[in-house]
């Protein structure tokens, strides 16, 4: 075997230039997301605009059909991090997993309840059937929490069934299999064009809840802390890109959702950009909302401390470093 110093000398003697060392080695990382909605714009930007690579990550970004499947892959060690909602984090941790949220991309609900045209008020949802992606997923939890805030018991006064992703949900409405469902922009505009009603903008209810957050395991935090820190930094930079590059972000949303309608993309950008945070602290309020909701039916949730579900240190360290002030030039 030729030793490295000997190899370098040989190259110089032959008049050849030795290969340059990269400034920092790319660290392998596997991260997954679920759900074809603009809430996933931060991970699309981090991946497709090169922020993972910029931060020394060789990221394999995987699209999985539902958050219930994503968490299983994280817990088996097939993934390093996932993009997941409060529900995925809370239910897994209450079941004994060491899952923890390290940053948030979307800390509140901004979806809409869309209904058939004949329904003109919230009270008329009683006795009707609602459609979600899969039972136990983000769309399911969002719809149930919103209905409770609106004074409707989703378990006793409605029936909620799994009808699939957005196109399938719209199809179920069209065939009257369901009479209401949960959609976000730009699909709300598409639904209106089909004659359905934008019944409730859930964002107006101001429900704190992490719709889209960066979740990993405490084991990963202990053993690969630099990897987690790089990932959080990449998302902070991606959020800044979204807020300062409107047209490019709209084009990326359109590409990933296969949507070209200018008004729909504009509505999606406005809705989500306003909700994406500049400083993505994984605050406890977004966890407490769910624990409080589950508490009456789940003693473990009632006794749980919201602080145990989040690790604020990564965002704290990056904010203290001056990164966020530098990005936004404050």
Coordinates of C-alpha atoms in Angstrom, one line a residue:
X1 CA 0.0 0.0 0.0
X2 CA 1.4 3.4 -1.0
X3 CA 1.5 5.9 2.0
X4 CA -0.2 9.2 1.4
X5 CA 3.0 11.4 1.7
X6 CA 4.8 9.1 -0.9
X7 CA 1.8 9.4 -3.2
X8 CA 1.7 13.2 -3.0
X9 CA 5.5 13.4 -3.7
X10 CA 5.1 11.1 -6.8
X11 CA 2.3 13.3 -8.2
X12 CA 4.4 16.4 -7.8
X13 CA 7.5 14.8 -9.5
X14 CA 5.3 13.9 -12.4
X15 CA 4.0 17.4 -12.6
X16 CA 0.4 16.4 -11.6
X17 CA -1.7 18.3 -9.1
X18 CA -2.8 16.3 -6.1
X19 CA -6.6 16.3 -5.5
X20 CA -7.8 19.0 -3.2
X21 CA -9.3 18.1 0.2
X22 CA -12.9 19.1 0.6
X23 CA -13.4 21.8 3.3
X24 CA -15.5 19.4 5.3
X25 CA -16.7 15.9 4.7
X26 CA -20.3 15.4 3.9
X27 CA -22.1 13.6 6.7
X28 CA -24.7 11.0 5.7
X29 CA -28.2 11.7 6.9
X30 CA -31.6 10.1 6.2
X31 CA -34.7 12.3 6.7
X32 CA -38.3 11.6 5.6
X33 CA -41.5 13.6 5.2
X34 CA -45.1 12.8 4.6
X35 CA -48.0 14.7 3.0
X36 CA -48.2 16.6 -0.3
X37 CA -49.0 20.0 1.1
X38 CA -47.1 23.4 1.2
X39 CA -46.4 22.7 4.9
X40 CA -43.4 20.7 3.6
X41 CA -41.9 23.6 1.7
X42 CA -39.0 24.0 4.2
X43 CA -37.7 20.5 3.5
X44 CA -38.2 20.9 -0.2
X45 CA -36.1 24.1 0.0
X46 CA -33.5 22.6 2.3
X47 CA -33.0 19.7 -0.1
X48 CA -33.6 21.2 -3.6
X49 CA -31.9 24.6 -2.9
X50 CA -28.8 23.0 -1.4
X51 CA -29.0 24.0 2.2
X52 CA -28.4 20.4 3.5
X53 CA -25.3 20.2 1.3
X54 CA -24.2 23.7 2.3
X55 CA -24.2 22.5 5.9
X56 CA -22.1 19.4 5.3
X57 CA -24.9 16.9 5.0
X58 CA -25.3 14.3 2.4
X59 CA -29.0 14.0 2.8
X60 CA -31.2 11.3 1.5
X61 CA -34.7 12.9 1.6
X62 CA -37.5 10.4 1.4
X63 CA -41.2 10.9 0.8
X64 CA -43.4 8.4 2.7
X65 CA -47.1 8.3 2.3
X66 CA -48.2 8.9 6.0
X67 CA -46.7 10.2 9.3
X68 CA -47.7 6.9 11.0
X69 CA -45.3 5.1 8.7
X70 CA -42.6 7.7 9.1
X71 CA -42.4 7.3 12.8
X72 CA -41.9 3.5 12.5
X73 CA -38.9 4.0 10.2
X74 CA -37.4 6.5 12.7
X75 CA -37.8 4.1 15.7
X76 CA -36.3 1.2 13.8
X77 CA -33.2 3.2 13.0
X78 CA -33.9 3.4 9.2
X79 CA -34.1 7.2 9.5
X80 CA -32.1 9.8 11.4
X81 CA -34.7 12.5 11.5
X82 CA -38.3 13.0 10.3
X83 CA -40.7 15.8 9.6
X84 CA -43.7 15.1 11.8
X85 CA -46.6 16.8 13.7
X86 CA -47.2 17.1 17.4
X87 CA -49.4 14.0 17.3
X88 CA -46.7 11.7 15.9
X89 CA -44.3 13.0 18.5
X90 CA -46.7 12.8 21.5
X91 CA -48.2 9.4 20.8
X92 CA -44.8 7.8 20.2
X93 CA -43.3 9.3 23.3
X94 CA -46.3 8.4 25.5
X95 CA -45.8 4.8 24.2
X96 CA -42.3 4.8 25.5
X97 CA -40.2 6.0 22.5
X98 CA -37.3 8.5 23.0
X99 CA -38.6 10.8 20.3
X100 CA -37.9 14.6 20.7
X101 CA -38.6 17.7 18.7
X102 CA -35.6 19.9 18.0
X103 CA -37.2 22.6 15.8
X104 CA -40.5 23.5 14.2
X105 CA -41.4 24.6 10.7
X106 CA -45.1 25.3 11.1
X107 CA -46.3 25.8 14.7
X108 CA -50.0 26.3 14.1
X109 CA -52.9 25.0 12.1
X110 CA -53.7 26.8 8.9
X111 CA -55.8 24.3 7.0
X112 CA -59.4 24.8 6.1
X113 CA -62.6 22.7 6.6
X114 CA -64.1 22.4 3.1
X115 CA -67.6 21.1 2.7
X116 CA -70.2 20.4 0.1
X117 CA -72.1 23.5 -1.1
X118 CA -75.3 22.6 0.8
X119 CA -73.5 23.0 4.2
X120 CA -73.5 26.7 5.1
X121 CA -72.7 26.7 8.8
X122 CA -70.6 24.7 11.3
X123 CA -73.6 23.3 13.1
X124 CA -74.6 21.5 9.9
X125 CA -71.5 19.3 10.2
X126 CA -73.3 17.3 12.9
X127 CA -74.4 14.0 11.6
X128 CA -72.1 14.3 8.6
X129 CA -69.1 12.3 7.4
X130 CA -65.7 13.9 7.2
X131 CA -62.7 12.7 5.2
X132 CA -59.0 12.6 6.2
X133 CA -55.8 11.0 4.7
X134 CA -55.5 8.1 7.2
X135 CA -56.9 7.8 10.7
X136 CA -54.2 8.8 13.2
X137 CA -52.4 11.1 10.7
X138 CA -52.0 14.9 10.9
X139 CA -55.1 15.6 8.9
X140 CA -57.2 13.4 11.2
X141 CA -55.8 15.1 14.4
X142 CA -56.2 18.5 12.9
X143 CA -59.8 18.0 11.9
X144 CA -60.8 16.5 15.3
X145 CA -59.1 19.3 17.3
X146 CA -60.7 22.0 15.1
X147 CA -64.1 20.4 15.5
X148 CA -63.8 20.4 19.2
X149 CA -62.8 24.1 19.3
X150 CA -65.9 24.7 17.1
X151 CA -68.2 23.0 19.7
X152 CA -68.6 19.7 17.8
X153 CA -67.7 16.3 19.3
X154 CA -66.0 14.5 16.4
X155 CA -66.5 11.1 18.0
X156 CA -70.1 11.4 18.9
X157 CA -71.5 14.0 16.4
X158 CA -69.7 13.2 13.2
X159 CA -68.1 10.2 11.4
X160 CA -64.5 10.6 10.2
X161 CA -63.2 8.1 7.7
X162 CA -59.9 7.7 5.7
X163 CA -60.3 8.7 2.1
X164 CA -56.7 9.2 1.1
X165 CA -54.6 12.2 0.0
X166 CA -55.9 15.5 -1.4
X167 CA -57.2 14.3 -4.8
X168 CA -58.9 11.3 -3.2
X169 CA -60.5 13.6 -0.6
X170 CA -61.9 15.8 -3.3
X171 CA -63.2 12.8 -5.2
X172 CA -64.9 11.5 -2.0
X173 CA -66.7 14.9 -1.7
X174 CA -67.7 14.8 -5.3
X175 CA -69.4 11.4 -4.9
X176 CA -70.9 12.5 -1.5
X177 CA -69.0 9.7 0.3
X178 CA -68.0 12.5 2.6
X179 CA -69.6 15.9 3.2
X180 CA -66.6 17.7 4.5
X181 CA -62.9 17.3 4.6
X182 CA -59.6 19.1 5.5
X183 CA -57.6 20.9 2.8
X184 CA -54.9 23.6 2.7
X185 CA -54.1 26.1 0.0
X186 CA -53.8 25.9 -3.0
X187 CA -56.3 23.0 -2.9
X188 CA -58.9 25.2 -1.2
X189 CA -59.1 27.3 -4.4
X190 CA -59.4 24.1 -6.5
X191 CA -62.2 22.9 -4.3
X192 CA -64.1 26.3 -4.6
X193 CA -63.8 26.1 -8.4
X194 CA -65.5 22.6 -8.2
X195 CA -68.4 24.1 -6.2
X196 CA -67.4 23.2 -2.7
X197 CA -67.5 25.7 0.2
X198 CA -64.5 27.0 2.2
X199 CA -66.4 26.6 5.5
X200 CA -63.8 27.3 8.2
X201 CA -60.3 28.8 8.0
X202 CA -58.8 26.9 11.0
X203 CA -55.9 29.4 11.2
X204 CA -58.4 31.9 12.6
X205 CA -58.8 29.7 15.6
X206 CA -55.1 30.3 16.5
X207 CA -54.6 26.7 17.8
X208 CA -50.9 26.2 18.8
X209 CA -49.8 22.9 17.3
X210 CA -46.7 21.8 15.5
X211 CA -48.1 20.8 12.1
X212 CA -44.6 20.4 10.7
X213 CA -41.6 19.9 13.0
X214 CA -38.1 18.3 13.0
X215 CA -38.2 15.2 15.2
X216 CA -35.4 12.8 16.0
X217 CA -34.5 10.5 18.9
X218 CA -32.7 11.4 22.1
X219 CA -30.2 8.6 21.2
X220 CA -29.4 10.5 18.0
X221 CA -29.0 13.7 19.9
X222 CA -26.5 12.1 22.3
X223 CA -24.5 10.2 19.7
X224 CA -24.7 12.5 16.7
X225 CA -25.3 16.0 18.0
X226 CA -23.4 17.8 15.3
X227 CA -25.6 16.1 12.6
X228 CA -28.7 17.3 14.4
X229 CA -27.3 20.9 14.7
X230 CA -26.4 21.0 11.0
X231 CA -29.9 19.9 10.1
X232 CA -31.6 22.5 12.3
X233 CA -29.3 25.2 10.8
X234 CA -30.3 24.0 7.3
X235 CA -33.9 24.5 8.1
X236 CA -33.4 27.9 9.6
X237 CA -31.7 28.9 6.4
X238 CA -34.5 27.3 4.3
X239 CA -37.1 29.3 6.2
X240 CA -35.2 32.5 5.5
X241 CA -35.0 31.6 1.8
X242 CA -38.8 31.1 1.7
X243 CA -39.4 34.5 3.3
X244 CA -37.0 36.4 1.0
X245 CA -37.5 34.5 -2.3
X246 CA -41.2 34.6 -3.0
X247 CA -41.3 33.7 -6.7
X248 CA -38.7 31.0 -6.5
X249 CA -40.5 29.5 -3.5
X250 CA -43.8 29.6 -5.4
X251 CA -42.2 27.8 -8.3
X252 CA -40.9 25.1 -6.0
X253 CA -44.3 24.6 -4.4
X254 CA -45.8 24.3 -7.9
X255 CA -43.1 21.8 -8.9
X256 CA -43.6 19.6 -5.9
X257 CA -47.4 19.7 -5.9
X258 CA -47.7 19.7 -9.7
X259 CA -49.8 22.8 -9.6
X260 CA -49.5 25.7 -12.2
X261 CA -52.5 27.9 -11.2
X262 CA -50.9 31.3 -10.4
X263 CA -53.7 32.4 -8.0
X264 CA -53.6 29.1 -6.2
X265 CA -49.8 29.3 -5.8
X266 CA -50.1 32.9 -4.6
X267 CA -52.7 32.0 -2.0
X268 CA -50.6 29.1 -0.8
X269 CA -47.4 31.2 -0.5
X270 CA -49.2 33.9 1.5
X271 CA -50.9 31.5 3.9
X272 CA -47.8 29.4 4.7
X273 CA -45.2 32.1 4.6
X274 CA -47.1 34.1 7.2
X275 CA -47.1 31.0 9.5
X276 CA -43.5 29.8 8.9
X277 CA -41.4 31.2 11.9
X278 CA -38.1 33.0 11.6
X279 CA -36.9 31.6 14.9
X280 CA -38.2 28.0 14.9
X281 CA -38.3 27.2 18.6
X282 CA -40.0 23.9 19.3
X283 CA -42.2 25.6 21.9
X284 CA -44.2 23.6 24.5
X285 CA -47.5 25.3 23.7
X286 CA -47.8 23.2 20.5
X287 CA -47.3 20.1 22.5
X288 CA -49.6 21.1 25.4
X289 CA -52.5 21.6 23.0
X290 CA -52.5 18.0 22.2
X291 CA -51.8 16.7 25.7
X292 CA -54.7 18.8 27.0
X293 CA -57.0 17.4 24.4
X294 CA -55.9 13.8 25.1
X295 CA -55.8 14.2 28.8
X296 CA -59.5 13.3 29.6
X297 CA -59.1 10.1 27.7
X298 CA -55.5 9.2 28.4
X299 CA -54.0 9.3 31.9
X300 CA -50.4 9.3 30.6
X301 CA -51.2 12.4 28.5
X302 CA -52.8 14.1 31.5
X303 CA -49.7 13.5 33.6
X304 CA -47.1 14.3 30.9
X305 CA -44.8 17.4 31.1
X306 CA -44.8 19.2 27.7
X307 CA -41.2 20.2 28.3
X308 CA -40.0 16.6 28.1
X309 CA -41.1 16.4 24.5
X310 CA -38.8 19.2 23.1
X311 CA -35.2 20.1 23.0
X312 CA -34.8 23.9 22.7
X313 CA -31.0 23.8 22.8
X314 CA -30.3 23.6 19.1
X315 CA -32.3 26.7 18.1
X316 CA -31.1 28.5 21.3
X317 CA -27.4 27.9 20.3
X318 CA -28.0 29.0 16.7
X319 CA -29.8 32.1 17.8
X320 CA -27.1 33.0 20.3
X321 CA -24.5 32.6 17.6
X322 CA -26.0 35.5 15.7
X323 CA -27.0 33.4 12.7
X324 CA -30.6 34.5 12.6
X325 CA -29.8 38.2 13.1
X326 CA -27.3 37.9 10.3
X327 CA -29.8 36.2 7.9
X328 CA -32.4 38.9 8.5
X329 CA -29.8 41.7 8.9
X330 CA -31.1 43.0 12.2

